[in-house]
Amino acid sequence: MHRTIKLLLTPTPEQHQALSETLRQFTECFNSVCAVGWDSEEKNGVKLHHATYYPLKEQYPQLVSDLHIQARMKATEAVKSAFTRQKQGRKVGQPRSRSCPVRYNNHTFRVDWIKGEVNLSSVAGRLKLPFTVPAYASKYLSQPHQAVMGDLILKKGRLWLHVVVDLPTPQVEPSTEVVGVDLGVTRPAVTSNNKFLGQQHWKELENRTFRLRRSLQAKGTKSAKRHLRKLSGKQLRRRRDHDHVVSKRIVQNTQSGGTIVLENLTDIRKRAKQRKGKQNRRFHGWSFAQLADFIAYKAEEQGISVVFIDPRNTSKTCSKCGHCHRSNRRSQAVFKCRQCSYELNADLNGARNIRLKSLAGGGISPASGSLSVGLTSQPSG
């Protein structure tokens, strides 16, 4: 299994300058390949390589060949993504980056975990830089692992190296426990084993942020715009923290070797009925894909499988008698079956239906392409 460890580099002023220049040249190569691909409507990596490699190598000779290739590969991914979004009817322009993270592989970097030192290629040759390991990643250092790739990122004047390591998959005894999880906007997660996860005050934090954002947007001053940028980052970090808390609790409440069942919510915003006002805002700010990814990689560490099922009718079917009718769900919180009069919390009923649907053979494994899993944070691109 793969995990990403964020290393904080502590370079000398000369090393910092060399790596900053490496980032600048890598970004220029990335943007140049994107421009060629966008203008010629070409997304084939081999053709883009033949069209751009030698001119860019002549223009930036200090950048080693492998970094030129990595810049072209990242640009190809960006162009492909832009063309895909364009086909979906979205308004997109030519991909462009202000600071594209430098992608390293086993040819251009090496990590010495014992010495706490990383060896990187740069425009000034190979550099050896000390680093610090965050506390959360210290548990990985005691396991046998290999650094697969890394991304060099400059953020607020500090240099970070996001290293992807390959760890052995834990071997655990399989368990018969199956836990259905109903993810929602009002209640972040409810499990079929009667766990209601998430805090009520999280919703008020979102509402407070929305009111502040609306007030700042109405002002439109420079200081208001500056505050809005800070507020956006704070909101993203808070949502990420909430998703980490919920996913951790879901995995903790499942036996090792068991199975967690989630709904496949891909493209749910396209399928769902049109909403208005506050409900629409909450729905479009719902980070269900991020939460599913967090559950998947945390479960993998405990030997827990994650499968996905078709979400249709899970909220309007009675988990006791199986009767399905749209009016079974009387409100957002209350479910009462029209046939057997069984009544319980609507989200809990949905979680139990998700579990039953999986046991009936309706599960989809992550390998079939429902959602991406595996990395704590994807390599930056």
Coordinates of C-alpha atoms in Angstrom, one line a residue:
M1 CA 0.0 0.0 0.0
H2 CA 1.1 3.6 -0.6
R3 CA 1.3 6.4 1.9
T4 CA 2.4 10.0 1.5
I5 CA 4.8 11.5 4.1
K6 CA 5.3 15.3 4.0
L7 CA 8.9 16.2 4.8
L8 CA 9.9 19.7 5.8
L9 CA 13.2 20.5 4.3
T10 CA 15.7 22.8 6.0
P11 CA 18.1 24.0 3.2
T12 CA 20.8 26.6 3.4
P13 CA 20.1 29.9 1.6
E14 CA 22.1 28.8 -1.4
Q15 CA 20.2 25.4 -1.6
H16 CA 16.9 27.3 -1.2
Q17 CA 17.8 29.5 -4.1
A18 CA 18.8 26.6 -6.3
L19 CA 15.6 24.6 -5.5
S20 CA 13.5 27.7 -6.1
E21 CA 15.1 28.2 -9.5
T22 CA 14.5 24.5 -10.2
L23 CA 10.8 25.0 -9.4
R24 CA 10.7 28.0 -11.7
Q25 CA 12.3 26.2 -14.7
F26 CA 10.1 23.1 -14.1
T27 CA 7.0 25.3 -14.1
E28 CA 8.1 27.0 -17.3
C29 CA 8.5 23.6 -19.0
F30 CA 5.1 22.5 -17.7
N31 CA 3.4 25.6 -19.0
S32 CA 5.1 25.4 -22.4
V33 CA 4.0 21.8 -22.9
C34 CA 0.5 22.7 -21.8
A35 CA 0.4 25.5 -24.3
V36 CA 1.5 23.3 -27.2
G37 CA -1.0 20.6 -26.3
W38 CA -3.8 23.0 -25.9
D39 CA -3.2 25.0 -29.1
S40 CA -2.7 21.9 -31.2
E41 CA -5.5 19.9 -29.4
E42 CA -3.0 17.2 -28.7
K43 CA -3.1 15.0 -25.6
N44 CA -0.8 12.1 -26.7
G45 CA 2.2 12.1 -24.4
V46 CA 4.6 10.7 -27.0
K47 CA 3.7 13.3 -29.6
L48 CA 4.0 16.1 -27.1
H49 CA 7.4 14.7 -26.1
H50 CA 8.7 14.8 -29.7
A51 CA 7.3 18.3 -30.2
T52 CA 8.7 19.9 -27.0
Y53 CA 11.6 18.0 -25.5
Y54 CA 14.6 19.3 -27.6
P55 CA 13.5 23.0 -27.7
L56 CA 12.9 23.0 -23.9
K57 CA 16.1 21.1 -23.2
E58 CA 18.0 23.7 -25.2
Q59 CA 16.2 26.5 -23.4
Y60 CA 16.7 25.1 -19.9
P61 CA 20.0 23.0 -20.1
Q62 CA 20.5 23.0 -16.3
L63 CA 17.3 21.0 -15.8
V64 CA 18.2 17.3 -16.0
S65 CA 16.5 15.2 -18.7
D66 CA 14.3 13.2 -16.3
L67 CA 12.8 16.4 -14.8
H68 CA 12.0 17.6 -18.4
I69 CA 10.2 14.3 -18.9
Q70 CA 8.3 14.6 -15.6
A71 CA 7.2 18.1 -16.5
R72 CA 5.9 16.8 -19.9
M73 CA 4.1 13.9 -18.1
K74 CA 2.4 16.3 -15.7
A75 CA 1.5 18.6 -18.5
T76 CA 0.0 15.8 -20.5
E77 CA -2.2 14.8 -17.5
A78 CA -3.4 18.4 -17.1
V79 CA -4.2 18.7 -20.8
K80 CA -6.1 15.4 -20.8
S81 CA -8.1 16.5 -17.8
A82 CA -8.9 19.9 -19.4
F83 CA -10.1 18.3 -22.6
T84 CA -12.3 15.8 -20.6
R85 CA -13.9 18.6 -18.6
Q86 CA -14.5 20.5 -21.9
K87 CA -16.3 17.5 -23.3
Q88 CA -18.5 17.5 -20.2
G89 CA -19.6 21.0 -21.1
R90 CA -17.6 22.8 -18.5
K91 CA -15.9 26.1 -19.2
V92 CA -12.1 25.5 -19.0
G93 CA -9.1 27.3 -20.4
Q94 CA -5.5 26.3 -21.1
P95 CA -3.9 24.6 -18.0
R96 CA -1.3 26.9 -16.4
S97 CA 0.5 26.8 -13.1
R98 CA 2.2 29.6 -11.1
S99 CA 4.4 27.1 -9.2
C100 CA 4.2 23.5 -10.5
P101 CA 5.6 21.0 -7.9
V102 CA 8.7 19.2 -9.2
R103 CA 8.1 15.5 -9.5
Y104 CA 11.0 13.3 -8.5
N105 CA 11.5 9.5 -9.1
N106 CA 14.2 7.0 -8.2
H107 CA 16.5 8.5 -10.8
T108 CA 16.4 12.0 -9.3
F109 CA 16.0 11.7 -5.6
R110 CA 17.0 9.4 -2.7
V111 CA 15.9 9.5 1.0
D112 CA 18.2 8.4 3.8
W113 CA 15.7 7.8 6.7
I114 CA 18.5 7.0 9.1
K115 CA 20.5 10.1 8.6
G116 CA 17.4 12.3 8.0
E117 CA 18.7 13.5 4.7
V118 CA 17.3 13.7 1.2
N119 CA 19.4 13.9 -2.1
L120 CA 17.7 15.9 -4.8
S121 CA 18.5 16.8 -8.4
S122 CA 18.5 20.6 -9.1
V123 CA 19.8 23.2 -11.5
A124 CA 22.9 23.4 -9.3
G125 CA 23.5 19.6 -9.3
R126 CA 22.7 17.1 -6.6
L127 CA 21.9 18.6 -3.2
K128 CA 21.8 17.0 0.2
L129 CA 19.2 18.5 2.5
P130 CA 18.2 17.6 6.1
F131 CA 14.5 17.1 6.8
T132 CA 12.1 16.6 9.7
V133 CA 9.5 13.9 9.8
P134 CA 6.0 14.9 11.2
A135 CA 4.8 13.0 14.3
Y136 CA 1.9 11.3 12.4
A137 CA 4.4 9.6 10.0
S138 CA 6.8 8.3 12.7
K139 CA 4.9 5.0 12.8
Y140 CA 5.8 4.3 9.2
L141 CA 9.5 4.6 9.8
S142 CA 9.6 1.4 11.9
Q143 CA 8.2 -0.6 8.9
P144 CA 10.1 -1.7 5.8
H145 CA 9.3 0.7 3.1
Q146 CA 10.7 2.2 -0.2
A147 CA 10.4 5.7 -1.4
V148 CA 8.6 5.5 -4.8
M149 CA 8.3 9.2 -5.8
G150 CA 8.2 12.7 -4.4
D151 CA 6.9 16.2 -5.1
L152 CA 8.9 19.3 -4.2
I153 CA 6.5 22.1 -3.1
L154 CA 7.3 25.7 -2.2
K155 CA 4.6 27.0 0.2
K156 CA 4.8 30.3 2.1
G157 CA 8.6 30.4 1.7
R158 CA 9.1 26.9 3.0
L159 CA 10.1 23.8 1.0
W160 CA 8.3 20.6 1.4
L161 CA 8.9 17.2 -0.1
H162 CA 5.8 14.9 -0.3
V163 CA 7.3 11.4 -0.5
V164 CA 5.2 8.4 -1.5
V165 CA 6.4 5.3 0.2
D166 CA 5.4 1.7 -0.5
L167 CA 4.5 -0.2 2.7
P168 CA 3.6 -3.9 3.1
T169 CA -0.2 -4.6 3.2
P170 CA -1.1 -5.9 6.7
Q171 CA -2.1 -9.6 7.0
V172 CA -5.2 -10.0 9.2
E173 CA -7.7 -12.8 9.8
P174 CA -10.9 -12.1 7.8
S175 CA -14.0 -11.2 9.8
T176 CA -17.6 -11.7 8.9
E177 CA -18.6 -8.2 10.2
V178 CA -20.1 -6.0 7.5
V179 CA -20.8 -2.3 8.4
G180 CA -23.0 -0.1 6.2
V181 CA -22.3 3.6 6.3
D182 CA -24.8 6.3 5.3
L183 CA -23.0 9.5 4.4
G184 CA -25.0 12.7 4.4
V185 CA -25.0 16.5 4.5
T186 CA -26.9 17.0 7.7
R187 CA -25.4 14.1 9.6
P188 CA -21.8 13.3 8.3
A189 CA -22.1 9.6 8.8
V190 CA -24.3 7.0 10.4
T191 CA -23.3 3.3 10.6
S192 CA -25.5 0.2 10.7
N193 CA -24.1 -0.7 14.1
N194 CA -25.8 2.4 15.6
K195 CA -23.0 4.9 15.6
F196 CA -24.0 8.6 14.8
L197 CA -20.7 10.3 13.9
G198 CA -20.0 14.0 13.5
Q199 CA -20.8 17.1 15.7
Q200 CA -23.9 19.2 15.4
H201 CA -21.9 22.4 15.8
W202 CA -20.0 21.7 12.6
K203 CA -23.1 22.9 10.7
E204 CA -23.1 26.1 12.6
L205 CA -19.4 26.7 11.8
E206 CA -20.3 26.4 8.1
N207 CA -23.2 28.8 8.4
R208 CA -21.0 31.3 10.3
T209 CA -18.3 31.1 7.6
F210 CA -20.9 31.6 4.9
R211 CA -22.3 34.7 6.6
L212 CA -18.8 36.2 7.0
R213 CA -17.9 35.4 3.4
R214 CA -21.1 37.1 2.1
S215 CA -20.4 40.2 4.2
L216 CA -16.8 40.4 2.9
Q217 CA -17.9 39.9 -0.7
A218 CA -20.3 42.8 -0.3
K219 CA -17.6 45.1 0.9
G220 CA -15.2 44.3 -2.0
T221 CA -12.2 46.1 -0.5
K222 CA -8.6 44.9 -0.8
S223 CA -8.5 43.9 2.8
A224 CA -11.8 42.1 2.4
K225 CA -10.4 40.1 -0.5
R226 CA -7.3 39.3 1.5
H227 CA -9.5 38.1 4.3
L228 CA -11.6 36.0 1.9
R229 CA -8.4 34.2 0.7
K230 CA -7.5 33.3 4.3
L231 CA -11.0 32.3 5.0
S232 CA -11.1 29.9 2.1
G233 CA -8.0 28.1 3.2
K234 CA -9.3 27.9 6.8
Q235 CA -12.6 26.4 5.6
L236 CA -10.8 23.8 3.5
R237 CA -8.6 22.8 6.4
R238 CA -11.5 22.6 8.8
R239 CA -13.5 20.4 6.4
R240 CA -10.5 18.1 5.9
D241 CA -10.1 17.8 9.7
H242 CA -13.8 16.9 10.1
D243 CA -13.5 14.2 7.4
H244 CA -10.4 12.8 9.1
V245 CA -12.3 12.6 12.5
V246 CA -15.3 10.9 11.0
S247 CA -13.3 8.4 8.9
K248 CA -11.2 7.5 11.9
R249 CA -14.2 6.8 14.0
I250 CA -15.8 4.6 11.3
V251 CA -12.7 2.5 11.0
Q252 CA -12.3 2.3 14.8
N253 CA -15.9 0.9 15.0
T254 CA -15.2 -1.9 12.5
Q255 CA -13.4 -5.1 13.3
S256 CA -10.0 -5.8 11.6
G257 CA -10.7 -8.0 8.6
G258 CA -14.3 -6.8 8.3
T259 CA -16.0 -4.9 5.5
I260 CA -17.2 -1.3 5.3
V261 CA -19.9 -0.6 2.7
L262 CA -20.4 2.9 1.2
E263 CA -22.7 4.2 -1.4
N264 CA -21.2 5.0 -4.8
L265 CA -22.0 8.7 -4.9
T266 CA -20.1 9.5 -8.1
D267 CA -21.9 12.2 -10.1
I268 CA -24.6 12.6 -7.4
R269 CA -24.8 16.3 -8.0
K270 CA -25.9 15.7 -11.6
R271 CA -28.4 13.0 -10.6
A272 CA -30.0 14.8 -7.6
K273 CA -33.0 17.0 -7.9
Q274 CA -32.5 20.8 -8.0
R275 CA -32.2 22.3 -4.6
K276 CA -32.5 26.0 -3.5
G277 CA -31.0 28.3 -1.0
K278 CA -29.2 26.9 2.1
Q279 CA -29.9 23.3 1.2
N280 CA -28.2 23.7 -2.3
R281 CA -25.2 25.5 -0.7
R282 CA -24.6 22.6 1.8
F283 CA -25.1 20.0 -0.9
H284 CA -22.5 21.5 -3.2
G285 CA -20.1 22.0 -0.3
W286 CA -20.4 18.3 0.7
S287 CA -16.9 16.6 0.5
F288 CA -18.2 13.0 0.1
A289 CA -15.4 11.9 -2.2
Q290 CA -12.7 13.1 0.2
L291 CA -14.4 11.4 3.1
A292 CA -14.7 8.1 1.1
D293 CA -11.0 8.3 0.2
F294 CA -10.0 8.9 3.9
I295 CA -12.1 5.9 5.0
A296 CA -10.5 3.7 2.3
Y297 CA -6.9 4.4 3.1
K298 CA -7.5 4.2 6.9
A299 CA -9.3 0.9 6.5
E300 CA -6.5 -0.5 4.4
E301 CA -4.1 -0.1 7.3
Q302 CA -6.4 -2.3 9.5
G303 CA -7.0 -4.9 6.9
I304 CA -10.6 -3.8 6.4
S305 CA -12.2 -4.0 2.9
V306 CA -14.2 -1.1 1.5
V307 CA -16.9 -1.8 -1.1
F308 CA -19.4 0.5 -2.8
I309 CA -23.1 -0.2 -3.7
D310 CA -25.7 1.4 -5.9
P311 CA -27.4 4.1 -3.7
R312 CA -30.8 3.8 -5.3
N313 CA -33.8 3.3 -2.9
T314 CA -31.6 2.9 0.2
S315 CA -33.3 5.9 1.8
K316 CA -37.0 4.9 1.1
T317 CA -36.8 1.1 1.7
C318 CA -37.8 -0.4 5.0
S319 CA -34.8 -2.2 6.5
K320 CA -37.2 -4.5 8.4
C321 CA -39.8 -5.7 5.8
G322 CA -38.2 -4.4 2.6
H323 CA -41.2 -2.3 1.5
C324 CA -40.1 0.6 -0.8
H325 CA -42.1 3.8 -1.1
R326 CA -41.1 7.4 -1.4
S327 CA -43.4 8.5 1.4
N328 CA -41.8 6.0 3.9
R329 CA -39.4 8.8 4.7
R330 CA -41.6 11.3 6.5
S331 CA -38.9 13.9 7.0
Q332 CA -35.1 14.3 6.9
A333 CA -34.8 12.6 10.3
V334 CA -37.8 10.2 10.5
F335 CA -38.5 7.0 8.6
K336 CA -41.8 5.2 9.1
C337 CA -42.8 2.3 6.9
R338 CA -46.2 2.5 5.4
Q339 CA -46.6 -1.2 5.4
C340 CA -45.3 -2.5 8.7
S341 CA -45.2 0.8 10.6
Y342 CA -41.6 0.3 11.6
E343 CA -40.1 3.6 12.7
L344 CA -36.5 4.7 13.3
N345 CA -34.0 7.4 12.4
A346 CA -33.9 7.8 8.6
D347 CA -30.1 7.8 8.3
L348 CA -29.8 4.7 10.5
N349 CA -32.4 2.9 8.3
G350 CA -30.4 3.9 5.2
A351 CA -27.1 2.5 6.8
R352 CA -28.9 -0.8 7.5
N353 CA -30.2 -1.0 3.9
I354 CA -26.7 -0.3 2.6
R355 CA -25.4 -3.3 4.7
L356 CA -28.2 -5.5 3.5
K357 CA -27.7 -4.6 -0.1
S358 CA -24.0 -5.5 0.1
L359 CA -24.8 -8.9 1.7
A360 CA -27.3 -9.5 -1.1
G361 CA -24.4 -9.3 -3.6
G362 CA -24.6 -5.7 -4.7
G363 CA -21.1 -4.5 -3.7
I364 CA -18.5 -3.0 -6.0
S365 CA -14.8 -3.3 -5.0
P366 CA -12.7 -0.1 -5.2
A367 CA -10.6 -1.9 -7.9
S368 CA -13.5 -1.6 -10.3
G369 CA -13.1 2.1 -10.4
S370 CA -15.7 3.6 -8.1
L371 CA -13.3 6.0 -6.3
S372 CA -9.6 6.5 -5.9
V373 CA -8.0 5.0 -2.8
G374 CA -4.6 4.6 -1.3
L375 CA -2.8 7.9 -0.7
T376 CA -3.2 10.2 2.3
S377 CA -2.7 13.0 -0.2
Q378 CA -2.4 12.6 -3.9
P379 CA 0.9 13.6 -5.6
S380 CA 0.5 17.3 -6.5
G381 CA -0.2 18.1 -10.1

